Amino acid sequence: MQRGILIILSGFSGSGKGTIVSKLMEEYDQYTVSVSATTRSPREGEQEGVHYFFKTTEDFEKLIRKGAFLEYACYVGNYYGTPEGPVEELLAQGRDVILEIEYQGAVQVRSKRSDVVSIFVTPPSIEELERRLAERGTESEEVIRARLERAVEESQHMDEYDYILINDDLDVCTRQLHELVCAQHAKAVLQKEFISQIQEELKDKMHRRNA
Ligand code: 5GP
């Protein structure tokens, strides 16, 4: 069985990456989304252990010291981090694991591992981004402003990703994301076991024909 692929999915707040991930999970059953820990307060409808593990700053810092995170970062005044253990287990089971994380986390994961594909999701325009942020209705004007400011910073790192995904049409974008992951699975470096098997079988075949 091939190991799963680690998929880093970043994008501006309001890029629609959450919706893309939900759609991806609905359409294909090979994916699992890693549940992060955070110190930010739950939004309406968010559930412990489903959307995030909600932590106090003290508990989060304890987990940092224990080395529990594959990566962690500070985003608009709060900690966010990926617990490493579950990610490892899922990859070993052959699941493709999605990390919905921002760019500082993406840098850390890429520097630690090679089995990663990193994708940055963006709306087709900044007008559209602002509209989606305002439409969400869960955030104050001040938070929207902070998130737009953060988007300015994140845009400086877009070219560090393997792929840019423009979220204009949800169905198209979801399919494109799935195709990128399929292409990653087909990479020769990830097919070492299969390549060895073919090589062995061929040698064996020639050996028997020549006998
Ligand atoms: P939100 O508060 O909107 O749920 O998330 C804010 C930002 O934090 C988003 O860009 C999201 O992708 C990112 N984020 C969520 N979980 C993690 C994590 O575990 N690590 C890092 N580095 N970023 C995360």
PDB file of C-alpha atoms and ligand atoms in Angstrom, residues 9 11 13 17 36-37 40 43 46 52 71-73 75 80-82 100-102 104-106 136 147 154, ligand 1:
ATOM      1  CA  LEU A   9      -3.545  23.950   1.744  1.00  0.00           C
ATOM      2  CA  GLY A  11      -4.923  30.664   1.265  1.00  0.00           C
ATOM      3  CA  SER A  13      -8.812  34.057   5.009  1.00  0.00           C
ATOM      4  CA  LYS A  17     -10.498  26.902   1.117  1.00  0.00           C
ATOM      5  CA  SER A  36      -5.538  21.650  14.544  1.00  0.00           C
ATOM      6  CA  ALA A  37      -5.216  23.052  18.021  1.00  0.00           C
ATOM      7  CA  ARG A  40      -8.711  31.401  19.415  1.00  0.00           C
ATOM      8  CA  ARG A  43     -16.980  30.631  16.301  1.00  0.00           C
ATOM      9  CA  GLU A  46     -17.634  25.173  15.790  1.00  0.00           C
ATOM     10  CA  TYR A  52     -10.340  22.587  16.277  1.00  0.00           C
ATOM     11  CA  GLU A  71       4.274  22.871  13.057  1.00  0.00           C
ATOM     12  CA  TYR A  72       2.719  25.812  14.832  1.00  0.00           C
ATOM     13  CA  ALA A  73       2.384  29.532  14.240  1.00  0.00           C
ATOM     14  CA  TYR A  75      -1.895  34.161  13.378  1.00  0.00           C
ATOM     15  CA  TYR A  80      -2.518  27.490  15.727  1.00  0.00           C
ATOM     16  CA  GLY A  81      -0.736  24.126  15.481  1.00  0.00           C
ATOM     17  CA  THR A  82      -0.896  20.668  13.867  1.00  0.00           C
ATOM     18  CA  GLU A 100      -5.297  23.706   6.280  1.00  0.00           C
ATOM     19  CA  ILE A 101      -2.542  25.978   7.559  1.00  0.00           C
ATOM     20  CA  GLU A 102      -1.041  29.404   6.954  1.00  0.00           C
ATOM     21  CA  GLN A 104       4.620  30.051   8.459  1.00  0.00           C
ATOM     22  CA  GLY A 105       3.377  26.539   9.218  1.00  0.00           C
ATOM     23  CA  ALA A 106       3.804  25.578   5.561  1.00  0.00           C
ATOM     24  CA  ARG A 136     -19.163  35.687   6.312  1.00  0.00           C
ATOM     25  CA  ARG A 147      -7.191  39.565   8.090  1.00  0.00           C
ATOM     26  CA  GLU A 154       0.727  36.130   2.897  1.00  0.00           C
TER      27      GLU A 154
HETATM   28  P1  5GP B   1      -9.350  30.558  11.291  1.00  0.00           P
HETATM   29  O1  5GP B   1      -9.215  31.326  12.567  1.00  0.00           O
HETATM   30  O2  5GP B   1     -10.013  31.364  10.209  1.00  0.00           O
HETATM   31  O3  5GP B   1      -9.993  29.214  11.500  1.00  0.00           O
HETATM   32  O4  5GP B   1      -7.864  30.259  10.784  1.00  0.00           O
HETATM   33  C1  5GP B   1      -6.974  31.303  10.603  1.00  0.00           C
HETATM   34  C2  5GP B   1      -5.760  30.825   9.816  1.00  0.00           C
HETATM   35  O5  5GP B   1      -5.017  29.857  10.568  1.00  0.00           O
HETATM   36  C3  5GP B   1      -6.115  30.159   8.489  1.00  0.00           C
HETATM   37  O6  5GP B   1      -5.231  30.652   7.502  1.00  0.00           O
HETATM   38  C4  5GP B   1      -5.854  28.703   8.754  1.00  0.00           C
HETATM   39  O7  5GP B   1      -5.496  28.015   7.573  1.00  0.00           O
HETATM   40  C5  5GP B   1      -4.705  28.779   9.712  1.00  0.00           C
HETATM   41  N1  5GP B   1      -4.537  27.574  10.521  1.00  0.00           N
HETATM   42  C6  5GP B   1      -5.496  26.731  10.996  1.00  0.00           C
HETATM   43  N2  5GP B   1      -4.943  25.718  11.659  1.00  0.00           N
HETATM   44  C7  5GP B   1      -3.605  25.894  11.606  1.00  0.00           C
HETATM   45  C8  5GP B   1      -2.487  25.146  12.106  1.00  0.00           C
HETATM   46  O8  5GP B   1      -2.590  24.097  12.720  1.00  0.00           O
HETATM   47  N3  5GP B   1      -1.247  25.672  11.850  1.00  0.00           N
HETATM   48  C9  5GP B   1      -1.049  26.817  11.155  1.00  0.00           C
HETATM   49  N4  5GP B   1       0.210  27.217  10.941  1.00  0.00           N
HETATM   50  N5  5GP B   1      -2.080  27.535  10.670  1.00  0.00           N
HETATM   51  C10 5GP B   1      -3.340  27.080  10.886  1.00  0.00           C
END
